[in-house]
Coordinates of C-alpha atoms in Angstrom, one line a residue:
Chain L
Q1 CA -20.9 107.5 -5.4
S2 CA -20.0 104.8 -7.7
A3 CA -17.5 102.1 -6.8
L4 CA -16.1 102.0 -10.1
T5 CA -13.4 104.3 -11.5
Q6 CA -13.5 106.0 -15.1
P7 CA -11.5 108.7 -16.4
A8 CA -13.7 112.1 -16.1
S9 CA -12.9 112.7 -19.5
V10 CA -11.0 111.9 -22.5
S11 CA -10.7 113.3 -26.1
G12 CA -9.3 112.8 -29.5
S13 CA -9.3 114.0 -33.3
P14 CA -11.6 112.8 -35.9
G15 CA -10.4 109.5 -36.8
Q16 CA -8.1 108.6 -33.9
S17 CA -9.0 106.0 -31.5
V18 CA -9.6 106.3 -27.9
T19 CA -9.9 104.0 -25.0
I20 CA -12.0 104.5 -21.8
S21 CA -11.3 102.2 -18.7
C22 CA -13.7 101.2 -16.1
T23 CA -11.8 99.8 -13.0
G24 CA -13.5 98.0 -10.3
T25 CA -12.8 95.1 -7.5
S26 CA -12.7 91.4 -7.6
S27 CA -16.1 91.5 -6.6
D28 CA -17.6 93.5 -9.4
V29 CA -15.6 94.0 -12.9
G30 CA -13.0 91.1 -12.0
S31 CA -15.6 88.5 -11.3
S32 CA -18.3 89.5 -13.9
T33 CA -18.5 88.1 -17.3
H34 CA -21.5 90.4 -17.9
V35 CA -20.0 94.1 -18.4
S36 CA -22.1 96.3 -20.4
W37 CA -21.1 99.8 -22.0
Y38 CA -23.8 102.5 -22.7
Q39 CA -23.6 105.8 -24.8
H40 CA -25.5 108.6 -23.6
H41 CA -26.1 111.9 -25.6
P42 CA -27.8 114.3 -23.0
G43 CA -31.4 114.7 -23.4
K44 CA -31.4 111.4 -24.9
A45 CA -32.0 107.9 -23.8
P46 CA -29.1 106.0 -23.1
K47 CA -27.8 103.4 -25.8
L48 CA -26.4 99.8 -25.2
L49 CA -23.0 99.7 -26.9
I50 CA -21.5 96.4 -25.4
Y51 CA -22.6 93.5 -23.5
E52 CA -21.0 90.4 -22.1
G53 CA -17.8 92.5 -22.2
T54 CA -17.2 92.2 -25.9
K55 CA -20.5 91.7 -27.7
R56 CA -22.1 94.3 -30.1
P57 CA -26.1 94.3 -30.1
S58 CA -27.5 94.4 -33.7
G59 CA -27.0 97.9 -35.4
V60 CA -24.1 99.1 -33.3
S61 CA -20.8 100.2 -35.1
D62 CA -18.0 97.9 -35.2
R63 CA -16.1 101.0 -34.4
F64 CA -17.0 100.4 -30.7
S65 CA -15.2 97.5 -29.0
G66 CA -14.8 96.2 -25.5
S67 CA -12.3 94.1 -23.6
K68 CA -11.4 93.2 -20.1
S69 CA -8.5 92.4 -18.0
D70 CA -8.7 91.4 -14.4
N71 CA -10.6 94.1 -12.6
T72 CA -10.7 96.7 -15.6
A73 CA -12.8 96.7 -18.5
S74 CA -12.2 98.8 -21.3
L75 CA -14.2 100.6 -24.1
T76 CA -12.1 101.5 -27.5
I77 CA -13.7 103.7 -30.0
S78 CA -12.1 103.5 -33.3
G79 CA -12.1 106.1 -36.1
L80 CA -13.5 108.7 -34.0
Q81 CA -16.6 110.7 -35.3
A82 CA -18.3 113.8 -34.4
E83 CA -21.4 112.2 -33.3
D84 CA -19.5 110.0 -30.9
E85 CA -19.0 113.2 -28.5
A86 CA -21.3 111.9 -25.4
D87 CA -20.9 110.4 -22.0
Y88 CA -20.1 106.6 -21.9
Y89 CA -21.1 104.4 -18.8
C90 CA -19.6 100.8 -18.0
C91 CA -21.7 98.6 -16.0
P92 CA -21.0 95.5 -14.5
Y93 CA -23.5 93.0 -13.6
A94 CA -22.1 92.4 -10.0
G95 CA -24.2 89.5 -8.8
S96 CA -27.4 88.9 -6.8
I97 CA -26.5 91.5 -4.2
T98 CA -25.6 94.6 -5.9
F99 CA -26.8 93.6 -9.4
Y100 CA -26.1 96.7 -11.9
V101 CA -23.5 99.1 -10.8
F102 CA -22.8 102.0 -13.3
G103 CA -19.5 103.6 -13.4
P104 CA -19.3 107.4 -12.9
G105 CA -19.2 108.0 -16.6
T106 CA -16.6 109.4 -18.9
K107 CA -17.2 112.4 -21.3
V108 CA -15.8 112.2 -24.8
T109 CA -14.7 115.1 -26.6
V110 CA -14.0 115.0 -30.2
L111 CA -11.4 117.8 -31.1
Chain R
Q1 CA -39.7 97.3 -32.2
V2 CA -40.5 97.9 -28.6
Q3 CA -41.0 101.4 -27.2
L4 CA -41.1 102.6 -23.7
Q5 CA -43.1 105.6 -22.3
E6 CA -42.7 106.9 -19.0
S7 CA -45.6 108.8 -17.4
G8 CA -46.2 110.2 -13.7
P9 CA -46.0 113.6 -11.9
G10 CA -43.2 115.9 -12.7
L11 CA -43.0 117.2 -9.4
V12 CA -43.4 115.6 -5.8
E13 CA -43.3 117.2 -2.3
P14 CA -40.6 116.6 0.1
S15 CA -41.3 113.2 2.0
G16 CA -44.0 112.3 -0.5
T17 CA -44.1 109.4 -2.7
L18 CA -42.6 109.3 -6.3
S19 CA -44.8 107.3 -8.8
L20 CA -44.0 106.2 -12.0
T21 CA -45.5 103.8 -14.8
C22 CA -43.9 102.9 -18.0
A23 CA -45.9 101.7 -20.7
V24 CA -44.6 98.9 -22.9
S25 CA -45.5 98.9 -26.5
G26 CA -44.6 97.0 -29.5
G27 CA -44.0 93.6 -27.4
S28 CA -45.1 91.8 -24.6
I29 CA -44.2 92.6 -20.9
S30 CA -44.1 89.0 -20.5
S31 CA -40.7 88.6 -22.6
N32 CA -38.4 90.4 -20.4
W33 CA -36.9 91.8 -17.3
W34 CA -37.7 95.4 -16.7
S35 CA -35.7 98.1 -15.0
W36 CA -35.9 101.5 -13.8
V37 CA -32.7 103.8 -13.8
R38 CA -32.3 107.3 -12.8
Q39 CA -29.8 110.2 -13.4
P40 CA -29.7 113.1 -11.0
P41 CA -29.0 116.5 -12.6
G42 CA -25.2 116.6 -13.4
K43 CA -24.5 113.1 -12.0
G44 CA -24.3 109.5 -13.5
L45 CA -26.7 106.8 -14.1
E46 CA -28.0 104.8 -11.1
W47 CA -29.7 101.4 -11.3
I48 CA -32.8 101.4 -9.0
A49 CA -34.7 98.2 -9.3
E50 CA -35.8 95.3 -11.9
I51 CA -38.8 93.1 -12.3
Y52 CA -40.0 90.0 -14.2
H53 CA -43.3 89.5 -15.5
N54 CA -44.0 86.9 -12.8
G55 CA -43.2 89.4 -10.2
D56 CA -39.6 88.4 -9.2
T57 CA -37.9 91.5 -8.3
N58 CA -34.5 92.8 -7.5
Y59 CA -33.7 96.1 -6.0
N60 CA -30.4 98.4 -5.5
P61 CA -29.6 97.7 -1.9
S62 CA -29.1 101.7 -1.2
L63 CA -32.6 102.2 -2.2
R64 CA -34.4 99.0 -1.3
S65 CA -36.1 100.2 2.0
R66 CA -37.9 103.0 0.0
V67 CA -38.6 101.3 -3.6
T68 CA -41.5 99.2 -4.8
I69 CA -41.5 97.9 -8.3
S70 CA -44.6 96.4 -9.8
V71 CA -46.0 94.8 -13.0
D72 CA -49.4 95.0 -14.6
K73 CA -49.7 92.4 -17.4
S74 CA -53.0 93.3 -18.5
K75 CA -52.0 96.7 -19.0
N76 CA -48.5 95.7 -20.4
Q77 CA -47.1 98.0 -17.9
F78 CA -44.9 98.3 -15.1
S79 CA -44.4 101.0 -12.2
L80 CA -42.0 102.4 -9.9
K81 CA -42.9 103.9 -6.3
L82 CA -40.1 105.7 -4.2
T83 CA -41.0 106.6 -0.5
S84 CA -40.0 109.4 1.5
V85 CA -38.4 111.6 -1.2
T86 CA -35.9 114.3 -0.7
S87 CA -34.1 116.6 -3.0
A88 CA -31.6 114.1 -3.6
D89 CA -34.3 111.9 -5.6
T90 CA -34.5 114.7 -8.1
A91 CA -33.6 112.8 -11.3
V92 CA -34.4 112.0 -14.9
Y93 CA -36.2 108.6 -14.3
Y94 CA -35.6 106.1 -17.2
C95 CA -37.7 102.9 -17.6
A96 CA -36.1 100.2 -19.5
G97 CA -36.0 96.6 -21.0
N98 CA -33.3 94.3 -19.9
G99 CA -31.3 91.8 -22.3
Y100 CA -28.9 89.5 -21.4
Y101 CA -27.5 91.0 -17.9
A102 CA -27.5 94.3 -19.8
I103 CA -29.9 97.3 -20.3
D104 CA -31.3 96.7 -23.7
Y105 CA -33.4 99.7 -24.7
W106 CA -34.5 102.6 -22.8
G107 CA -37.5 104.9 -22.6
Q108 CA -36.8 108.8 -23.3
G109 CA -37.1 109.5 -19.6
T110 CA -39.0 111.9 -17.5
L111 CA -37.7 114.5 -15.1
V112 CA -39.0 114.2 -11.6
T113 CA -38.4 117.3 -9.2
V114 CA -38.6 117.0 -5.5
S115 CA -39.6 120.4 -4.0
S116 CA -42.3 122.2 -2.0

């Protein structure tokens, strides 16, 4: 069971924006500059969307953006599209004891 | 473009050992840290362990006592062993390549079922 908290689900209409929060503690999200976000379509390989809290790998749409405030990291999807319907996971690198800790995941539904 | 392919038995008996291998193609195993991540049915992702080409390793504390990760540079592959498995270890297992404190690219995953 993850020590992080994400909403179980969020939804939006095409073109709208949605934001997924990832709340932890000062021992993980709060102290980590290394928060990553992943998109996972069931049956496929997860995909890295954001690393270092705000950076996008080459090829990732700029509709995806990341931010962090205190113990909460956030992923915003702008201009929601049908193909954005997937599960999304946050993952702070929590140091040399716990390393990578995934959040419980958020299911995004495009209405 | 680096590609990863998991291989290993899809069925393991309870109390047995789960063994998986990840073949790395399109790149050198000496270039990265490499990880194993799993997803039990209906649940979220769980990081298991990572290894560097020189053999340095890090483990999820909750699995450390049962997990061994190893690398074979001559075959450009790395492996996972998980001992004393139970039904709770039934999952899709992914091998992956690490980027800068993130899991950069992933294999397609392989389902391992623990059952007699």
